[in-house]
Structures are given as structure tokens and as C-alpha cells.
Coordinates of C-alpha atoms and ligand atoms in Angstrom, one line a residue:
M218 CA -1.2 91.1 -7.3
A219 CA 2.7 90.5 -7.0
R220 CA 4.0 87.9 -9.2
R221 CA 4.5 84.8 -7.2
R222 CA 7.7 82.7 -7.0
Q223 CA 7.9 79.9 -9.6
I224 CA 8.8 76.6 -8.2
Y225 CA 9.1 74.4 -11.5
E226 CA 8.6 74.5 -15.0
G227 CA 7.6 71.5 -16.8
K228 CA 6.7 70.8 -20.5
A229 CA 2.9 71.7 -20.0
K230 CA 2.5 73.1 -16.7
I231 CA 4.2 75.7 -14.2
L232 CA 4.1 75.5 -10.5
Y233 CA 4.1 78.6 -8.4
E234 CA 4.4 79.0 -4.6
G235 CA 0.9 79.0 -3.2
P236 CA -0.8 81.1 -0.7
E237 CA -0.4 78.9 2.2
P238 CA 2.5 76.7 3.3
G239 CA 2.0 73.2 1.8
T240 CA 0.1 74.5 -1.4
L241 CA 1.2 75.2 -4.8
I242 CA -0.4 77.0 -7.9
Q243 CA -0.3 74.9 -11.0
Y244 CA -0.6 76.9 -14.2
F245 CA -1.7 75.0 -17.5
K246 CA 0.2 76.2 -20.4
D247 CA -0.7 75.7 -24.2
D248 CA 2.5 74.2 -24.8
A249 CA 2.6 70.5 -26.2
T250 CA 5.3 68.2 -26.6
A251 CA 5.7 64.7 -27.8
F252 CA 8.6 61.8 -28.0
N253 CA 10.4 63.3 -25.1
A254 CA 10.1 66.8 -26.2
Q255 CA 11.6 66.3 -29.7
K256 CA 8.3 67.2 -31.2
K257 CA 7.1 70.7 -29.9
G258 CA 4.4 72.9 -30.5
T259 CA 1.3 75.0 -29.0
I260 CA -2.3 74.1 -29.0
S261 CA -4.0 77.3 -28.5
G262 CA -6.4 77.1 -25.7
K263 CA -5.2 73.6 -24.4
G264 CA -4.3 74.8 -20.9
V265 CA -7.8 76.3 -20.6
L266 CA -9.5 73.0 -21.3
N267 CA -7.1 70.8 -19.5
N268 CA -7.6 73.0 -16.3
R269 CA -11.3 72.5 -16.4
I270 CA -11.1 68.9 -17.5
S271 CA -8.5 68.0 -14.8
E272 CA -10.7 69.6 -12.2
H273 CA -13.8 68.0 -13.2
V274 CA -12.3 64.5 -13.3
F275 CA -10.4 65.1 -10.0
T276 CA -13.3 66.3 -8.3
L277 CA -15.2 63.2 -9.3
L278 CA -12.5 61.1 -8.3
Q279 CA -12.2 62.7 -4.7
G280 CA -16.0 62.1 -4.6
I281 CA -15.4 58.1 -4.7
G282 CA -12.6 58.5 -2.1
V283 CA -9.5 58.7 -4.2
P284 CA -7.3 61.2 -2.6
T285 CA -5.7 64.0 -4.9
H286 CA -3.7 67.0 -4.7
F287 CA -6.5 69.0 -6.1
I288 CA -7.9 71.9 -3.8
R289 CA -10.0 74.3 -6.2
R290 CA -9.6 75.8 -9.4
L291 CA -8.7 79.4 -9.2
N292 CA -8.9 80.7 -12.8
M293 CA -9.0 79.9 -16.2
R294 CA -5.5 78.6 -16.2
E295 CA -4.6 77.8 -12.7
Q296 CA -5.6 75.7 -9.9
L297 CA -4.6 75.3 -6.2
I298 CA -3.0 72.1 -5.3
R299 CA -1.3 70.4 -2.3
Q300 CA 2.4 70.5 -2.5
V301 CA 3.6 66.8 -2.7
E302 CA 6.8 65.1 -3.2
I303 CA 6.3 63.6 -6.7
V304 CA 7.2 59.8 -7.0
P305 CA 9.6 59.4 -10.1
I306 CA 7.2 56.8 -11.7
E307 CA 4.7 57.2 -14.4
V308 CA 1.8 54.8 -14.0
V309 CA 0.3 53.8 -17.4
V310 CA -2.9 51.8 -17.4
R311 CA -3.9 50.2 -20.8
N312 CA -7.3 48.7 -21.7
V313 CA -6.7 48.5 -25.7
V314 CA -3.5 48.1 -27.4
A315 CA -2.2 51.5 -28.9
G316 CA 1.0 53.5 -28.9
S317 CA 4.2 52.3 -27.6
L318 CA 2.6 48.7 -26.7
S319 CA 1.6 48.1 -30.2
K320 CA 4.9 49.2 -31.5
R321 CA 7.1 47.3 -29.0
L322 CA 5.3 43.9 -29.4
G323 CA 3.8 44.3 -33.0
I324 CA 0.1 44.1 -31.8
E325 CA -2.3 45.9 -34.1
E326 CA -3.5 49.2 -32.4
G327 CA -7.3 48.8 -31.4
T328 CA -6.8 45.4 -30.1
P329 CA -8.6 45.0 -26.8
L330 CA -6.7 43.6 -23.7
P331 CA -8.4 40.5 -21.9
R332 CA -7.3 42.1 -18.8
T333 CA -5.9 45.6 -17.9
I334 CA -2.3 46.3 -17.8
V335 CA -0.4 48.5 -15.6
E336 CA 3.0 49.5 -16.6
Y337 CA 5.7 51.6 -14.8
Y338 CA 8.1 54.3 -16.5
F339 CA 10.8 55.8 -14.5
K340 CA 10.6 59.8 -15.1
D341 CA 13.7 60.7 -16.4
D342 CA 13.7 63.0 -19.6
A343 CA 17.6 62.2 -20.2
L344 CA 16.9 58.6 -20.3
G345 CA 13.6 59.0 -22.3
D346 CA 11.4 57.6 -19.5
P347 CA 12.3 54.0 -19.7
M348 CA 10.0 51.3 -18.8
V349 CA 10.7 49.5 -15.3
T350 CA 9.3 46.9 -13.3
D351 CA 8.3 46.8 -9.7
E352 CA 11.8 45.0 -9.1
H353 CA 13.6 48.3 -10.3
I354 CA 11.2 50.3 -8.4
L355 CA 11.8 48.6 -5.0
C356 CA 15.5 48.1 -5.7
F357 CA 16.3 51.6 -6.4
G358 CA 14.0 53.0 -3.7
W359 CA 11.9 55.1 -6.0
A360 CA 8.8 53.9 -4.0
S361 CA 8.2 51.4 -1.2
Q362 CA 6.2 48.1 -1.4
E363 CA 3.4 49.6 0.1
E364 CA 3.4 52.8 -2.0
L365 CA 3.6 50.7 -4.9
H366 CA 0.5 48.7 -3.8
D367 CA -1.3 52.0 -3.1
M368 CA -0.4 53.4 -6.5
A369 CA -1.4 50.2 -8.4
D370 CA -4.7 49.9 -6.4
M371 CA -5.5 53.7 -6.9
A372 CA -4.5 53.2 -10.8
I373 CA -7.2 50.4 -11.2
R374 CA -9.9 52.3 -9.3
V375 CA -9.2 55.4 -11.5
N376 CA -9.4 53.2 -14.5
D377 CA -12.6 51.5 -13.4
F378 CA -14.3 54.8 -12.5
L379 CA -13.2 56.7 -15.7
S380 CA -13.8 53.7 -18.2
G381 CA -17.4 54.1 -17.0
L382 CA -17.4 58.0 -17.1
F383 CA -16.2 58.1 -20.6
A384 CA -18.2 55.1 -21.9
G385 CA -21.3 57.1 -20.8
I386 CA -20.5 59.9 -23.1
G387 CA -19.4 57.6 -26.0
I388 CA -15.6 57.5 -25.3
R389 CA -13.4 54.6 -25.2
L390 CA -10.8 55.1 -22.6
V391 CA -8.0 53.2 -24.4
D392 CA -5.1 54.1 -21.8
F393 CA -3.6 56.9 -19.8
K394 CA -1.0 57.9 -17.5
L395 CA -1.0 59.0 -13.9
E396 CA 1.4 60.5 -11.5
F397 CA 1.4 60.3 -7.6
G398 CA 2.7 62.2 -4.7
R399 CA 3.7 61.8 -1.3
I400 CA 2.4 64.1 1.5
W401 CA 4.1 64.2 4.8
D402 CA 2.6 64.2 8.1
N403 CA 5.4 64.3 10.6
E404 CA 7.4 60.9 10.0
Y405 CA 4.4 59.5 8.2
S406 CA 3.8 60.1 4.5
R407 CA 0.9 58.8 2.5
I408 CA 0.5 58.7 -1.6
I409 CA -2.1 60.8 -3.3
L410 CA -2.6 61.3 -7.1
A411 CA -1.0 64.2 -8.4
D412 CA -0.3 66.0 -11.8
E413 CA -3.5 66.1 -14.2
I414 CA -5.9 64.0 -16.0
S415 CA -6.8 65.3 -19.3
P416 CA -6.4 64.5 -23.1
D417 CA -2.8 65.3 -22.8
G418 CA -2.1 62.0 -20.9
C419 CA -4.9 59.7 -22.1
R420 CA -6.1 57.9 -25.2
L421 CA -9.7 58.7 -25.9
W422 CA -11.4 57.4 -28.9
D423 CA -15.0 58.1 -30.1
M424 CA -16.9 55.0 -29.5
V425 CA -18.8 55.2 -32.9
S426 CA -16.3 56.5 -35.4
G427 CA -13.0 55.8 -33.6
E428 CA -11.8 59.5 -34.0
K429 CA -8.9 60.2 -31.6
L430 CA -9.8 62.9 -29.1
D431 CA -6.5 63.2 -27.3
K432 CA -3.0 64.1 -27.9
D433 CA -2.2 61.7 -30.6
R434 CA -3.8 64.4 -33.1
F435 CA -0.7 66.5 -32.1
R436 CA 1.7 63.6 -32.1
R437 CA 0.7 62.0 -35.4
D438 CA 0.2 65.5 -37.1
L439 CA -3.7 64.9 -37.5
G440 CA -4.7 68.5 -36.7
G441 CA -8.0 69.6 -35.0
E442 CA -6.3 69.1 -31.7
V443 CA -8.2 72.0 -29.8
E444 CA -11.6 70.8 -31.2
A445 CA -11.0 67.5 -30.1
Y446 CA -10.3 68.6 -26.4
Q447 CA -13.3 70.8 -26.6
E448 CA -15.3 67.9 -27.7
V449 CA -14.2 65.9 -24.5
A450 CA -14.9 68.8 -22.4
R451 CA -18.4 69.5 -24.2
R452 CA -19.5 65.8 -23.6
L453 CA -18.2 66.1 -20.1
G454 CA -20.9 68.8 -19.8
L455 CA -18.1 71.4 -19.2
L456 CA -19.0 73.7 -22.2
P457 CA -22.6 74.7 -22.8
E458 CA -24.1 73.0 -26.0
G459 CA -23.8 75.1 -29.1
A460 CA -21.5 77.6 -27.5
D461 CA -18.3 75.6 -27.4
S462 CA -15.9 78.3 -27.8
T463 CA -17.4 80.3 -24.8
V464 CA -14.6 79.6 -22.6
L465 CA -11.8 80.4 -24.9
D466 CA -13.3 83.4 -26.2
L467 CA -13.7 84.8 -22.6
E468 CA -10.1 84.3 -21.9
K469 CA -9.1 86.0 -25.3
H470 CA -11.4 89.0 -23.9
R471 CA -9.8 89.0 -20.7
Q472 CA -6.3 88.9 -22.3
R473 CA -7.0 91.8 -24.6
K474 CA -8.3 93.8 -21.4
G475 CA -4.9 92.8 -19.6
S476 CA -6.7 91.4 -16.8
Ligands
LIG797 P1 2.5 55.4 -24.9 O1 1.6 54.2 -25.6 O2 3.2 56.2 -25.7 O3 3.5 54.3 -24.0 O4 1.5 56.0 -23.9 C1 0.6 55.4 -23.1 C2 -0.4 56.6 -22.5 O5 0.5 57.2 -21.5 C3 -1.0 57.4 -23.6 O6 -2.3 57.7 -23.1 C4 -0.1 58.8 -23.3 C5 0.3 58.6 -21.8 N1 1.8 59.3 -21.9 C6 1.8 60.5 -21.3 O7 1.1 61.2 -20.7 N2 3.1 60.9 -21.2 C7 4.4 60.3 -21.7 O8 5.5 60.8 -21.7 C8 3.8 59.1 -22.4 C9 5.1 58.3 -23.0 C10 2.8 58.7 -22.4

């Protein structure tokens, strides 16, 4: 098959032109970055796992009526998605104090929050994704009042659903980041969930041991990144019990054969 036209390359994914207008192919890389790409590395097999985990989560979210860009998974590293106009805001939802919240306010990591916090960050690598308020978002026109309302509403629904999903497999959903996009229908647009939901953009702690099962293993040089991501996939029922490496082995095999 002829190589598709590349539309965009981000830190962890590449977007290619899709087979039909209004679609794109989202390719999951093994590349990992942290601290606004000051730290760079690769987590071998991460892309395969994130593609599968994100497919699963987006499909479940669609099942409860959350609109998403996901159409279908195409292969080990690629999924077909709807083309959206990305809203330049990262929406972070927090249930437990960790990461930047802990640092900024000097509150111990692991402190449960009495109510869920939603934060907004302006997507701008050169500025280091600064935190902004709804006032800034409206003032600078990054999203309308209605869009902001829809995003916050969806973020809370996603949090409620995912907190339950992960609790059911012994994982505490500490915090996570969402991105949204606009789709246009003539002059009307609406907001749908975009990007990915995977251990790259979530903090997932084992409920019993407290072990980190997410990208903090990479950010904090803890090691065992791929094993942690595999553990999440395994508990979600995406890897057969006792055959944890099947998916990755399969891909290595395909690569060797050049297929
Ligand atoms: P933070 O504590 O560093 O602000 O991160 C909060 C959550 O958002 C955490 O689950 C990781 C995720 N996140 C991203 O996915 N991308 C980012 O660029 C940042 C800063 C955080």
C-alpha cells in the first residue's frame, strides 16, 4: 500500500491522512517524553499497548454516550479517527493530590481530594503548557462558553465512569488529562473527545500496593514502564492471562517478516 501523507507528528503519535475525507489515521509511537520534552526516551511496545487500551476505553465511553473521535482500530499501532479541530486546552481531572498539584501547593502526594478538581492548561510547548482559568479561555477565544461547559461536563462523566472501571480492577484513578476537538457540520460545530486515554496521560495506582502503573515510572526513572502498561492492559482483559507478551511478540514477529 502506498505510504499515506503525514498530517502531523506529535511527541507520542503521528497523524496520517485517512481513507475518506474527515478521517485520519492515528499511529501510536513508542516515544515517551516528560517535562515538556526535556526528558526523552522510548518505551518499547508502549504504542501497541496504548492503541489497544485507548480503543477499549473510548469504545466503552461511546457506549455510555460520550462522543469521541474513535472509529475503529486498524492494526497494532493504528486507529481510524474522525478529523477534528483540536481545542488548544488540556483538561486535567484530579481525584487525589499528585504531580504538579502536590508540588505547587505543597500538599503530600496521595492526599484524597474532598471534591474532584478540573484544571485547564493552554497547549503551547514553547510556553510549557501554562495553567489557565476559564476567564483566559473565554477572553482569548480558545473555546466558547458552551464548549467549555460541554468539555467540563464530559470530563466529569469520563471521570465517574473511569474511576469505577479502574476501581473494579484494583486501580485508583488519581488524575488524567483529556483533549477535545471540534467537528463541523456546516456552520455548526460540536465538541467530541479526542487524542487518547492511556497510561501516558493518567496516573494509575495499584489500590493495594500503591504501585504506579503509568508514565510516572518513566518521568521518575522507576523502570518497569512496559510491564506497568501491560499490567493495566491485562487487568482490563486486553491480554490473555499468563500470556502477557502475546501482543508484543506478535508485532516483533510481523516486523521481522517485514509485514
Ligand atoms: P500534572 O500533575 O503533571 O499536572 O499531571 C496531571 C495529569 O495529566 C497526569 O495524569 C499526567 C497528565 N499529563 C499529560 O498527559 N500531559 C502533560 O503534558 C501533563 C503536564 C500532564
